[in-house]
PDB file of C-alpha atoms in Angstrom:
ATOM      1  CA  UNK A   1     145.592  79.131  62.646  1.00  0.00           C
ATOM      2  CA  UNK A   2     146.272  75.702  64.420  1.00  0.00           C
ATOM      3  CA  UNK A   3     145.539  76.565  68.361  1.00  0.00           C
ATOM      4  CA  UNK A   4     148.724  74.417  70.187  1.00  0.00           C
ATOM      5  CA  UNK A   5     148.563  72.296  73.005  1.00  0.00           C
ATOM      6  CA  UNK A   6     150.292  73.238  76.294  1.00  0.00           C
ATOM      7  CA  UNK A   7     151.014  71.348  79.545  1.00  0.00           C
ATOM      8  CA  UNK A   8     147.746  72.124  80.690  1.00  0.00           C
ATOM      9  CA  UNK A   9     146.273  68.922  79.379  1.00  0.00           C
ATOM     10  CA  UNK A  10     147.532  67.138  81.992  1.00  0.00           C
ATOM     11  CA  UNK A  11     144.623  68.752  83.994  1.00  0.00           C
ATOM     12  CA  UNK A  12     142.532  66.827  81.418  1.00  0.00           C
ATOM     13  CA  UNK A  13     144.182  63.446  82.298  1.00  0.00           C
ATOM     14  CA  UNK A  14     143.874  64.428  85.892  1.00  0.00           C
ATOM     15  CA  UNK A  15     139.944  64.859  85.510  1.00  0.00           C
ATOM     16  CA  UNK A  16     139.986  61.352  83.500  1.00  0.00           C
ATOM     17  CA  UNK A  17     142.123  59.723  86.325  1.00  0.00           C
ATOM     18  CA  UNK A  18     139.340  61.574  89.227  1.00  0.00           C
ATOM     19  CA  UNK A  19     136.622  60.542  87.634  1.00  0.00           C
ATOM     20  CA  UNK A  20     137.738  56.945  88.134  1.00  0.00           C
ATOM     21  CA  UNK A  21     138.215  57.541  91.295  1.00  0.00           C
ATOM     22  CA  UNK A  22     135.012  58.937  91.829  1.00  0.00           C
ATOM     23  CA  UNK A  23     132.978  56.836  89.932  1.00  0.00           C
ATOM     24  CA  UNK A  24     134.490  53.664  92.064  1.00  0.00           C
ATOM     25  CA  UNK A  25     133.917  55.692  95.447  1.00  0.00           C
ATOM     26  CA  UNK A  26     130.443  56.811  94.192  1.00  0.00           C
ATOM     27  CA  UNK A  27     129.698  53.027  93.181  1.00  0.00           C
ATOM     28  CA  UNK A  28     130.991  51.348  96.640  1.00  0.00           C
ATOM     29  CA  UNK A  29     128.742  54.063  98.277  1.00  0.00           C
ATOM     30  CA  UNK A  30     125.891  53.077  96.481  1.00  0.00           C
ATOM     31  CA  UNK A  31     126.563  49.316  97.396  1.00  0.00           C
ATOM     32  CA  UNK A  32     126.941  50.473 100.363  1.00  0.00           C
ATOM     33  CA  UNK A  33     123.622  52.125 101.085  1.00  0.00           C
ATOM     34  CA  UNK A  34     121.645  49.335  99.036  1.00  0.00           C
ATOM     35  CA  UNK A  35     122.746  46.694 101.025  1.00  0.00           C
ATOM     36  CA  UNK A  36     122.555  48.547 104.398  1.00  0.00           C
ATOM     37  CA  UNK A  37     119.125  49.092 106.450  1.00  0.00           C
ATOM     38  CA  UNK A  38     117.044  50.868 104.816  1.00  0.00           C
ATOM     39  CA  UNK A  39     116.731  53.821 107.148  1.00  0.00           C
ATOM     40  CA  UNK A  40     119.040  56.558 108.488  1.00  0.00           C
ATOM     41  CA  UNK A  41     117.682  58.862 111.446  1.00  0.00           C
ATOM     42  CA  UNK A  42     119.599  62.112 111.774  1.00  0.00           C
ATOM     43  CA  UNK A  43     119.442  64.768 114.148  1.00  0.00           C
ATOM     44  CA  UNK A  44     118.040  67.909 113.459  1.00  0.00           C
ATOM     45  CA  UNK A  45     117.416  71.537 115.183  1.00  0.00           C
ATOM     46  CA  UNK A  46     113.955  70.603 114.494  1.00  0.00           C
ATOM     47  CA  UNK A  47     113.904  66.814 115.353  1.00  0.00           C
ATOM     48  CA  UNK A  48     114.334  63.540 114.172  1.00  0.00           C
ATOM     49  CA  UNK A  49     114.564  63.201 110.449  1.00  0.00           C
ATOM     50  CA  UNK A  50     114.492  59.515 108.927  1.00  0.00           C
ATOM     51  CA  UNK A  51     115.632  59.217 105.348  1.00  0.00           C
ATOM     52  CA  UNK A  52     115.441  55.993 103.202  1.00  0.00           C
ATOM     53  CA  UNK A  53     118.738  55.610 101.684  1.00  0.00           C
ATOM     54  CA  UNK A  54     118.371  52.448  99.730  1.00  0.00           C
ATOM     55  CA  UNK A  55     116.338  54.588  96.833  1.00  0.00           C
ATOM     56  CA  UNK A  56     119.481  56.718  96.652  1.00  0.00           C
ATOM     57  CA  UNK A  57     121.542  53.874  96.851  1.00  0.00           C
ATOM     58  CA  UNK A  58     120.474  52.773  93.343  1.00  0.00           C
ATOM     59  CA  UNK A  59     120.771  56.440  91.913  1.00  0.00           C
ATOM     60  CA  UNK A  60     124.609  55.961  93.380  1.00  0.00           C
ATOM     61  CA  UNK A  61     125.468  52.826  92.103  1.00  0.00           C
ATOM     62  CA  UNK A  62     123.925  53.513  88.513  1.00  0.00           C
ATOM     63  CA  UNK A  63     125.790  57.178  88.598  1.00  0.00           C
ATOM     64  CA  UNK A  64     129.216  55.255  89.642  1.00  0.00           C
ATOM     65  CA  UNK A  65     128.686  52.982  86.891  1.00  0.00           C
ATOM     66  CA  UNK A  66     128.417  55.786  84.447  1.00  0.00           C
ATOM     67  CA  UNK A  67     131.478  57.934  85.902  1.00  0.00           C
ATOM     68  CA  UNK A  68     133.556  54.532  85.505  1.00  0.00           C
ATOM     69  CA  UNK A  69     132.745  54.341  81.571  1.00  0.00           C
ATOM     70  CA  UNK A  70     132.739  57.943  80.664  1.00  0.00           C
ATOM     71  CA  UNK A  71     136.004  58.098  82.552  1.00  0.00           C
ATOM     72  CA  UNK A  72     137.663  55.659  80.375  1.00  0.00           C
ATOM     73  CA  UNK A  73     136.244  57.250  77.649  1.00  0.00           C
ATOM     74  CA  UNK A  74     137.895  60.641  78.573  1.00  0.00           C
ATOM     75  CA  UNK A  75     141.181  59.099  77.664  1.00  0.00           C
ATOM     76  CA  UNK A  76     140.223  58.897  74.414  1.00  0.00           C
ATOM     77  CA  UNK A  77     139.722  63.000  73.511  1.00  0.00           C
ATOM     78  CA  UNK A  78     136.579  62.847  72.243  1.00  0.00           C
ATOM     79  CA  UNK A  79     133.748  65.373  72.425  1.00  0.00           C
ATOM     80  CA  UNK A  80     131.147  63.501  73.559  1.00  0.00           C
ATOM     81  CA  UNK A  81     132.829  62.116  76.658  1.00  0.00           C
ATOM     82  CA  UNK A  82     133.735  65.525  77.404  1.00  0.00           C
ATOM     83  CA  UNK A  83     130.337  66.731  76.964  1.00  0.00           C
ATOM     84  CA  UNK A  84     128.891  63.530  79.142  1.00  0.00           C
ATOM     85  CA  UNK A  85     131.593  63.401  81.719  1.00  0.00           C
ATOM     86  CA  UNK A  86     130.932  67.115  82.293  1.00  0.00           C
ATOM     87  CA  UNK A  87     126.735  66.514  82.450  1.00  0.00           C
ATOM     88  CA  UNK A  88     127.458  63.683  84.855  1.00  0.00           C
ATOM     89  CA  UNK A  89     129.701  65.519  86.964  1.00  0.00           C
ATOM     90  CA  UNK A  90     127.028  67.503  88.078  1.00  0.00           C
ATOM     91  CA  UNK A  91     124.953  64.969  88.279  1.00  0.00           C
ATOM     92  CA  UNK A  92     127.083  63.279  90.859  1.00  0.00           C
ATOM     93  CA  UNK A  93     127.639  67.164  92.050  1.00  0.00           C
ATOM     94  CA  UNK A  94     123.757  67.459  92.627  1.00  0.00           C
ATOM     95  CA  UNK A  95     123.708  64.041  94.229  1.00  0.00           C
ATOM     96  CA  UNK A  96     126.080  64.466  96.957  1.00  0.00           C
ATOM     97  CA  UNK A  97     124.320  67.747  98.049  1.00  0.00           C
ATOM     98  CA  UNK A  98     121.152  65.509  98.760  1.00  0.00           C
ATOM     99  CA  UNK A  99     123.464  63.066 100.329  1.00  0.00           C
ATOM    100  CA  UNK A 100     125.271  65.183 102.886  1.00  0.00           C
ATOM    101  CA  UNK A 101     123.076  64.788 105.822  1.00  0.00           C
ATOM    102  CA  UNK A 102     123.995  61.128 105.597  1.00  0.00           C
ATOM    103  CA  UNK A 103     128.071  61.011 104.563  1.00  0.00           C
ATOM    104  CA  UNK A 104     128.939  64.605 105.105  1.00  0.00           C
ATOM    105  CA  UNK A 105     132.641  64.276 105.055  1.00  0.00           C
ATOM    106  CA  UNK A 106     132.507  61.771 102.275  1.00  0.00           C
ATOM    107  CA  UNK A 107     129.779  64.470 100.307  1.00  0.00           C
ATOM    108  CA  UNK A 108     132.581  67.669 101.444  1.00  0.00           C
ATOM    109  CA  UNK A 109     135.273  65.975  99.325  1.00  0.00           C
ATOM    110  CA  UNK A 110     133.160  64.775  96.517  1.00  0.00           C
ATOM    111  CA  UNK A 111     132.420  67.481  96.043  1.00  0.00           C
ATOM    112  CA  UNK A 112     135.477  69.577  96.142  1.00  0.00           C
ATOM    113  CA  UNK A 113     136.591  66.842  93.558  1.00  0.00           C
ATOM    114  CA  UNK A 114     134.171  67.529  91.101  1.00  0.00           C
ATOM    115  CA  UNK A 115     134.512  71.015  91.292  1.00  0.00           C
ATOM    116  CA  UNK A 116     138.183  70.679  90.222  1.00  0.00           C
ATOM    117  CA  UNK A 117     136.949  67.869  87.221  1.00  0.00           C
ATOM    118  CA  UNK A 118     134.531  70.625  85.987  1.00  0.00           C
ATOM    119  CA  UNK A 119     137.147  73.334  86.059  1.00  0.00           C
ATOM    120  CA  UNK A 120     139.878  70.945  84.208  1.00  0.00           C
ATOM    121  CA  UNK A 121     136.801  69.777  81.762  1.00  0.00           C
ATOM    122  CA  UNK A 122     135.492  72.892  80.576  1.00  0.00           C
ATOM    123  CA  UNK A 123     138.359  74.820  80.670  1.00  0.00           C
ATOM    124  CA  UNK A 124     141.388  72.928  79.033  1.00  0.00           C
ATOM    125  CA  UNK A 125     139.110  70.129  77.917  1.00  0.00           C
ATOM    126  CA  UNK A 126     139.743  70.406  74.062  1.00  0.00           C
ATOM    127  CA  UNK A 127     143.187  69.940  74.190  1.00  0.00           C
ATOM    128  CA  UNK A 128     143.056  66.790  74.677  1.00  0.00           C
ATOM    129  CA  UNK A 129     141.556  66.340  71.355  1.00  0.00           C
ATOM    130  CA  UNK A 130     144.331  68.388  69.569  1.00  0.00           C
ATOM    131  CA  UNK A 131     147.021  66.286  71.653  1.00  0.00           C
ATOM    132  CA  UNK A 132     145.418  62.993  70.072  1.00  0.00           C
ATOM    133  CA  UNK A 133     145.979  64.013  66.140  1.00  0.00           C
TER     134      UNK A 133
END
């Protein structure tokens, strides 16, 4: 029995489309934090807390990089940049949790963002394969 495809593909394109998005933001931020000085201090309850952001700044710009590709490759319906975009995701996910004592409001909507891109990817994620035959 052929399983159809219904309009909620388009969640699928919007994932592709965020992922872009994300990837680009997630790749300036890593620039960013590379190229900046190489130490943040942050106030805690418990004191001063000094992080070295230009390490992380290389995890961001590689991650970015990836997002970009595997977005573009999400346009194309295949498995295994549904399967990578989806592993990356989280990756990124994972990443702005260590980051949000630095960019918390930037982290906060990164995060929202790819909760939504694992929802769209794992739930109506393989109709975008039936949409390309």
């Amino acid at each position: 029995m052929a399983q159809r495809v219904t309009a909620w593909v388009g969640w699928v394109w919007f994932a592709a489309f965020a992922i872009l998005v994300s990837g680009l933001f997630t790749l300036i931020a890593g620039a960013v934090a590379v190229f900046s000085p190489k130490t943040v201090v942050s106030w805690t309850p418990d004191g001063i807390a000094v992080v070295d952001v230009s390490t992380w700044g290389w995890v961001h710009l590689v991650l970015g990089a990836l997002l970009l590709l595997v977005g573009f490759a999400l346009f194309s319906g295949s498995g295994w940049a549904r399967v990578t975009a989806i592993v990356l995701v989280i990756l990124n996910l994972l990443a702005q949790f260590v980051s949000l004592p630095v960019t918390p409001w930037w982290s906060l909507v990164a995060i929202a963002l790819d909760l939504v891109i694992l929802w769209a990817l794992t739930v109506h994620g393989d109709e975008v394969a039936r949409a390309n035959r």
